[in-house]
Amino acid sequence: MTVISTLISGVAYGVPLFLVASGLTLIYGVIGVLNFAHGSFFVVGALLATSILGTTLPTIPTFIVAVLAGAAAVALLGLVTESTVVRRLYRRDHITMLLATFAILLIVEGAAEAIWGNSPRSVSKPEVLSGSVPILGATIPVYDLMLVVVGALVAAGLYLLINRSRFGRSVRAVAQDAVMGEAVGLNTKRVMLLVFGLGSALAGLAGALIAPNVSVSPSLGHSFILQSFAIVIIGGLGSVTGSLVAALVVGVAEAFAVAYAPYLTGFTFYILVAVVLLIRPRGLLGSAKLGRA
Amino acid sequence: MSAPIRTAPPRVSPGPSILPGIASARFDLRPVYEPLIFLALTSIAYFVMPANMQYILSIAVIYALLATSLGVLFGWTGIYSFGHAAFFGLGAYTTALLKDQEWGALAFLGVSAVVAALGAVVIALIGQRLAKVEFAMLTMIVGQIAYLLTFRVPALEGDNGIYGIPRGEVFGISITPPTSFWWYSIVVIAVVMGVLRRINLSSFGESLNAIRDDPVKAAAIGIPVRSMRLAAFTLAGAVAGLAGGLFAQQGSIVTPSTLAFTFSGQIIIMALLGGMMRFWGPAVGAILFQFINALVFGSSSNATLVLGVILLAVVLIFPSGVLGVLSRLAGLISRARRAR
């Protein structure tokens, strides 16, 4: 293990975290809902991918289908969740929202247990992505490189979508002031629905991408939702850029911990969270927009 | 603590006295007779039950105390905690680690409460400057750290847990037999509930309600919001720790599941089911939940799904919980009577 390879594997580790956390923070920033169920959405994406990839060595097209299907199915799940439950709660207080989405987490997880069972499932990567390549004297797994590329693409795509598109403009408007947005003729209901779907799609995408790297079971969501909450806190609630920075920092820190301080494995997140909270309670890039209560 | 502050009666009143005329504002007997009623009802239930249900009830009353301690946060003060299991587990592991000490049973509970209270102080101080939602996330993360530690620290025995925790003696009387342990635990729980009820009805309790209803106004009328929140969080942690100690003595084994994230969620569901806004709501909810869980879904493999459906139903349809529904029914009945 050299510093370079540790760095790359850290970034690769951070990418799925960024995907999950960016969806979470996007939904929070625009709708003001902290979606507990996000972790279970992520797991559904992962489980679906394992079903599509199957037990044999998957081909590249199968893999692409699995990833896109994971994202699409979970986007649908998010749309259904928003239009059946979450929508009814916009006028209620934060705690009701947290509890309702926690209930959805339990329901989705229970349904996942019923469909896929409780035993961990492992799938293999397509042959092209399972090797490794030498870069700067370090051996880097191709899959990790692929993750880095996908992460960069998604980050760029999100940036363009939010800052350079018509839809993005209405998203930013709703995030700033939903009532005013409604008053000037924006369809805020639809914006919120689509944002919820987009955020969920990111969770599903992350799940599908991570499926070949871990053993997937319905309770995988717990550790992931906690880690992405940690990322969201470090980055600042509602800041997509913050979640990118935080995910990379955390991923790299975790990779270095694994390589050089094994007893810290799994704790780097939490240590970073505590440190950030003590220094900057709003997170690294959190705005002071949120009301203090 | 600051000087007592008389605030206007909170939006959610402590509820009417069951025995009108006895409880006046200056000499309120509710902290005395309500726990006694609780003790009497649960004990009568305990002695008419078959043995397998006795076991469920003896755990349920411990959870009743635990859920009430969460009510101190959610219901009284408006602090959201998603990691309350951490304090319960902290208390349970404290008693478990001291299993070789030759102390009286009550001493373990005291130490468990103090250790959990210290833990709560640390968390509250770290999260002092956070907004509500971020604080809720912090508690969740801290809970997860505690959970992970049980696997990392060799002395905590990881997945196997610590077993062989003795029940010991109270004032020289052994509490190892189930019946004597029942009396020991229910008396301890009733006493602590009485103390909590007293605090709930005091000016301190009213200040907490004021903070819950409107922190800005509360600060404006001179309530030291920050230190009151700290005190509430510490109190809740201490009571949860005490419940954890009892739990360790009851089952004589402590495993990491006492700290799991899902258990924190279950405590919230228990408290909500009974009604978070009433003092006895969480306790009633915890006992109900335990029996529903054991009798209806104990055999079902879809416990998680059912739990989620229950929670969603409570949140969407009965936000005031079982006690809220009951009191509304009582109101309807009395109004119907008056109409006749």
Tab-separated table of N, CA and C in Angstrom, chain A residues 28 34 36 85 89 92 94-96 98-100 102-103 106-107 109-111 113-114 222 226 229-230 233 237 263 265-267 270 273 277-279 281-282 291-293, chain B residues 74 80 82 126 128-134 136-138 140-141 144-145 148-149 152 215 229 261-262 265 268-269 272 301-302 304-305 307-309 311-312 315-316 319:
chain	number	residue	atom	x	y	z
A	28	TYR	N	-33.036	17.672	1.822
A	28	TYR	CA	-33.177	18.530	2.998
A	28	TYR	C	-33.150	20.002	2.610
A	34	LEU	N	-35.594	15.720	6.496
A	34	LEU	CA	-34.459	14.845	6.663
A	34	LEU	C	-34.986	13.432	6.504
A	36	PHE	N	-35.050	9.835	6.738
A	36	PHE	CA	-34.453	8.662	7.359
A	36	PHE	C	-34.491	7.449	6.435
A	85	VAL	N	-46.880	9.827	1.400
A	85	VAL	CA	-46.700	10.122	2.822
A	85	VAL	C	-46.097	11.501	3.068
A	89	LEU	N	-47.044	15.839	5.148
A	89	LEU	CA	-46.413	16.259	6.400
A	89	LEU	C	-45.707	17.596	6.293
A	92	ARG	N	-46.490	19.917	8.968
A	92	ARG	CA	-46.294	19.487	10.357
A	92	ARG	C	-44.852	19.797	10.772
A	94	HIS	N	-40.929	19.264	12.405
A	94	HIS	CA	-39.783	18.438	12.042
A	94	HIS	C	-39.861	17.031	12.598
A	95	ILE	N	-40.277	16.939	13.846
A	95	ILE	CA	-40.200	15.650	14.511
A	95	ILE	C	-41.162	14.660	13.877
A	96	THR	N	-42.339	15.146	13.488
A	96	THR	CA	-43.303	14.277	12.822
A	96	THR	C	-42.692	13.716	11.549
A	98	LEU	N	-39.446	13.395	10.835
A	98	LEU	CA	-38.391	12.425	11.135
A	98	LEU	C	-39.012	11.068	11.458
A	99	LEU	N	-40.048	11.093	12.280
A	99	LEU	CA	-40.652	9.835	12.708
A	99	LEU	C	-41.347	9.137	11.550
A	100	ALA	N	-42.016	9.909	10.701
A	100	ALA	CA	-42.702	9.297	9.565
A	100	ALA	C	-41.689	8.655	8.623
A	102	PHE	N	-38.777	7.627	9.441
A	102	PHE	CA	-38.227	6.465	10.154
A	102	PHE	C	-39.159	5.264	9.984
A	103	ALA	N	-40.461	5.537	10.030
A	103	ALA	CA	-41.433	4.471	9.810
A	103	ALA	C	-41.287	3.901	8.403
A	106	LEU	N	-38.459	1.535	8.240
A	106	LEU	CA	-38.790	0.208	8.756
A	106	LEU	C	-39.632	-0.576	7.748
A	107	ILE	N	-40.588	0.124	7.123
A	107	ILE	CA	-41.465	-0.558	6.177
A	107	ILE	C	-40.676	-1.059	4.967
A	109	GLU	N	-37.483	-1.592	4.747
A	109	GLU	CA	-36.541	-2.630	5.150
A	109	GLU	C	-37.258	-3.963	5.364
A	110	GLY	N	-38.437	-3.896	5.995
A	110	GLY	CA	-39.221	-5.102	6.214
A	110	GLY	C	-39.633	-5.734	4.891
A	111	ALA	N	-40.038	-4.875	3.942
A	111	ALA	CA	-40.431	-5.383	2.630
A	111	ALA	C	-39.227	-6.012	1.936
A	113	GLU	N	-36.704	-7.415	3.374
A	113	GLU	CA	-36.468	-8.713	4.020
A	113	GLU	C	-37.414	-9.762	3.441
A	114	ALA	N	-38.677	-9.332	3.249
A	114	ALA	CA	-39.669	-10.283	2.731
A	114	ALA	C	-39.318	-10.728	1.310
A	222	HIS	N	-28.415	0.574	7.725
A	222	HIS	CA	-28.179	1.259	8.998
A	222	HIS	C	-26.827	1.941	9.025
A	226	LEU	N	-26.194	6.088	8.694
A	226	LEU	CA	-25.485	6.817	9.746
A	226	LEU	C	-24.255	7.501	9.176
A	229	PHE	N	-25.390	10.458	7.214
A	229	PHE	CA	-25.759	11.541	8.131
A	229	PHE	C	-24.501	12.248	8.630
A	230	ALA	N	-23.496	11.439	8.952
A	230	ALA	CA	-22.234	12.028	9.404
A	230	ALA	C	-21.669	12.951	8.333
A	233	ILE	N	-23.653	16.145	8.119
A	233	ILE	CA	-23.325	17.071	9.210
A	233	ILE	C	-21.983	17.741	8.955
A	237	LEU	N	-25.707	20.872	6.430
A	237	LEU	CA	-27.014	20.472	5.935
A	237	LEU	C	-27.413	21.318	4.732
A	263	TYR	N	-6.910	0.176	14.193
A	263	TYR	CA	-7.846	0.221	15.327
A	263	TYR	C	-8.841	1.371	15.193
A	265	THR	N	-10.418	1.963	12.336
A	265	THR	CA	-11.319	1.635	11.239
A	265	THR	C	-12.774	1.730	11.687
A	266	GLY	N	-13.570	2.445	10.907
A	266	GLY	CA	-14.985	2.561	11.243
A	266	GLY	C	-15.285	3.708	12.183
A	267	PHE	N	-14.245	4.295	12.777
A	267	PHE	CA	-14.486	5.377	13.728
A	267	PHE	C	-14.153	6.753	13.158
A	270	TYR	N	-16.881	9.278	12.839
A	270	TYR	CA	-17.487	9.815	14.040
A	270	TYR	C	-16.539	10.791	14.712
A	273	VAL	N	-16.855	13.923	12.773
A	273	VAL	CA	-18.104	14.618	13.091
A	273	VAL	C	-17.967	15.397	14.386
A	277	LEU	N	-18.259	19.404	14.594
A	277	LEU	CA	-19.350	20.000	15.357
A	277	LEU	C	-18.833	20.946	16.427
A	278	LEU	N	-17.704	20.583	17.015
A	278	LEU	CA	-17.154	21.448	18.060
A	278	LEU	C	-16.646	22.754	17.464
A	279	ILE	N	-16.072	22.661	16.251
A	279	ILE	CA	-15.478	23.865	15.669
A	279	ILE	C	-16.502	24.675	14.886
A	281	PRO	N	-20.467	24.363	14.152
A	281	PRO	CA	-21.725	23.627	14.330
A	281	PRO	C	-22.564	23.546	13.063
A	282	ARG	N	-22.359	24.432	12.102
A	282	ARG	CA	-23.162	24.398	10.882
A	282	ARG	C	-22.534	23.509	9.819
A	291	GLY	N	-33.247	27.958	10.320
A	291	GLY	CA	-33.625	28.646	11.549
A	291	GLY	C	-33.079	27.931	12.766
A	292	ARG	N	-32.665	28.689	13.750
A	292	ARG	CA	-32.218	28.058	14.990
A	292	ARG	C	-33.431	27.825	15.864
A	293	ALA	N	-33.497	26.642	16.417
A	293	ALA	CA	-34.596	26.396	17.339
A	293	ALA	C	-34.101	25.506	18.459
B	74	PHE	N	-38.450	14.401	24.518
B	74	PHE	CA	-39.388	14.699	23.440
B	74	PHE	C	-40.600	15.475	23.946
B	80	TYR	N	-34.976	16.361	20.540
B	80	TYR	CA	-35.117	15.101	19.834
B	80	TYR	C	-33.847	14.286	19.970
B	82	PHE	N	-32.268	10.498	18.946
B	82	PHE	CA	-32.428	9.217	18.256
B	82	PHE	C	-31.362	8.231	18.707
B	126	ILE	N	-21.319	18.800	23.821
B	126	ILE	CA	-20.839	18.799	22.436
B	126	ILE	C	-21.913	19.364	21.510
B	128	GLN	N	-24.347	21.405	22.170
B	128	GLN	CA	-25.016	22.588	22.694
B	128	GLN	C	-25.408	23.619	21.644
B	129	ARG	N	-24.533	23.798	20.660
B	129	ARG	CA	-24.781	24.898	19.718
B	129	ARG	C	-25.560	24.444	18.488
B	130	LEU	N	-26.039	23.202	18.524
B	130	LEU	CA	-26.685	22.680	17.326
B	130	LEU	C	-28.174	22.978	17.295
B	131	ALA	N	-28.697	23.083	16.082
B	131	ALA	CA	-30.142	23.182	15.918
B	131	ALA	C	-30.746	21.799	16.144
B	132	LYS	N	-32.056	21.774	16.292
B	132	LYS	CA	-32.758	20.548	16.680
B	132	LYS	C	-32.419	19.325	15.852
B	133	VAL	N	-32.538	19.486	14.534
B	133	VAL	CA	-32.379	18.325	13.660
B	133	VAL	C	-30.944	17.820	13.689
B	134	GLU	N	-30.006	18.763	13.687
B	134	GLU	CA	-28.605	18.354	13.729
B	134	GLU	C	-28.294	17.648	15.048
B	136	ALA	N	-30.393	15.892	16.756
B	136	ALA	CA	-30.973	14.548	16.649
B	136	ALA	C	-30.007	13.618	15.914
B	137	MET	N	-29.378	14.142	14.860
B	137	MET	CA	-28.420	13.323	14.117
B	137	MET	C	-27.197	13.009	14.959
B	138	LEU	N	-26.764	14.005	15.732
B	138	LEU	CA	-25.603	13.789	16.598
B	138	LEU	C	-25.886	12.652	17.587
B	140	MET	N	-27.863	10.221	17.263
B	140	MET	CA	-27.878	8.964	16.538
B	140	MET	C	-26.457	8.460	16.293
B	141	ILE	N	-25.587	9.394	15.901
B	141	ILE	CA	-24.211	9.020	15.610
B	141	ILE	C	-23.498	8.568	16.877
B	144	GLN	N	-24.408	5.155	17.704
B	144	GLN	CA	-23.725	4.184	16.861
B	144	GLN	C	-22.276	3.981	17.316
B	145	ILE	N	-21.629	5.057	17.759
B	145	ILE	CA	-20.260	4.918	18.267
B	145	ILE	C	-20.251	3.982	19.460
B	148	LEU	N	-20.646	0.446	18.318
B	148	LEU	CA	-19.420	-0.097	17.732
B	148	LEU	C	-18.387	-0.421	18.811
B	149	LEU	N	-18.345	0.434	19.847
B	149	LEU	CA	-17.353	0.229	20.909
B	149	LEU	C	-17.542	-1.113	21.601
B	152	ARG	N	-15.473	-3.375	19.825
B	152	ARG	CA	-14.045	-3.074	19.732
B	152	ARG	C	-13.306	-3.228	21.049
B	215	PRO	N	-38.747	28.358	22.467
B	215	PRO	CA	-37.462	28.635	23.124
B	215	PRO	C	-37.133	30.124	23.170
B	229	ARG	N	-31.895	22.889	29.189
B	229	ARG	CA	-31.832	21.768	28.255
B	229	ARG	C	-30.778	20.766	28.703
B	261	PHE	N	-29.121	0.924	17.099
B	261	PHE	CA	-29.859	2.032	16.513
B	261	PHE	C	-31.355	1.701	16.424
B	262	THR	N	-31.663	0.454	16.083
B	262	THR	CA	-33.064	0.058	15.981
B	262	THR	C	-33.755	0.100	17.333
B	265	GLY	N	-34.894	3.490	18.073
B	265	GLY	CA	-36.139	3.711	17.346
B	265	GLY	C	-37.320	3.088	18.065
B	268	ILE	N	-38.569	5.192	20.913
B	268	ILE	CA	-39.387	6.305	20.418
B	268	ILE	C	-40.785	5.813	20.078
B	269	ILE	N	-40.860	4.650	19.430
B	269	ILE	CA	-42.164	4.118	19.043
B	269	ILE	C	-43.005	3.827	20.285
B	272	LEU	N	-44.261	7.121	21.713
B	272	LEU	CA	-45.271	7.717	20.838
B	272	LEU	C	-46.592	6.979	20.920
B	301	SER	N	-42.300	-13.199	10.940
B	301	SER	CA	-40.961	-12.882	10.455
B	301	SER	C	-40.904	-11.451	9.947
B	302	ASN	N	-42.074	-10.813	9.840
B	302	ASN	CA	-42.110	-9.467	9.290
B	302	ASN	C	-42.239	-8.398	10.367
B	304	THR	N	-40.274	-6.127	11.441
B	304	THR	CA	-39.818	-4.784	11.063
B	304	THR	C	-40.893	-4.046	10.281
B	305	LEU	N	-41.485	-4.769	9.336
B	305	LEU	CA	-42.518	-4.177	8.487
B	305	LEU	C	-43.706	-3.722	9.330
B	307	LEU	N	-43.813	-3.116	12.533
B	307	LEU	CA	-43.390	-2.010	13.391
B	307	LEU	C	-43.493	-0.691	12.633
B	308	GLY	N	-43.022	-0.701	11.396
B	308	GLY	CA	-43.070	0.503	10.576
B	308	GLY	C	-44.495	0.947	10.328
B	309	VAL	N	-45.378	-0.013	10.046
B	309	VAL	CA	-46.777	0.321	9.779
B	309	VAL	C	-47.419	0.924	11.038
B	311	LEU	N	-45.915	2.505	13.475
B	311	LEU	CA	-45.367	3.847	13.697
B	311	LEU	C	-45.989	4.853	12.742
B	312	LEU	N	-46.102	4.475	11.489
B	312	LEU	CA	-46.663	5.400	10.505
B	312	LEU	C	-48.117	5.723	10.858
B	315	VAL	N	-48.124	8.112	13.803
B	315	VAL	CA	-47.686	9.464	13.437
B	315	VAL	C	-48.746	10.174	12.598
B	316	LEU	N	-49.346	9.456	11.640
B	316	LEU	CA	-50.278	10.111	10.729
B	316	LEU	C	-51.678	10.255	11.312
B	319	PRO	N	-51.502	11.169	16.433
B	319	PRO	CA	-50.250	11.743	16.936
B	319	PRO	C	-50.233	11.875	18.453
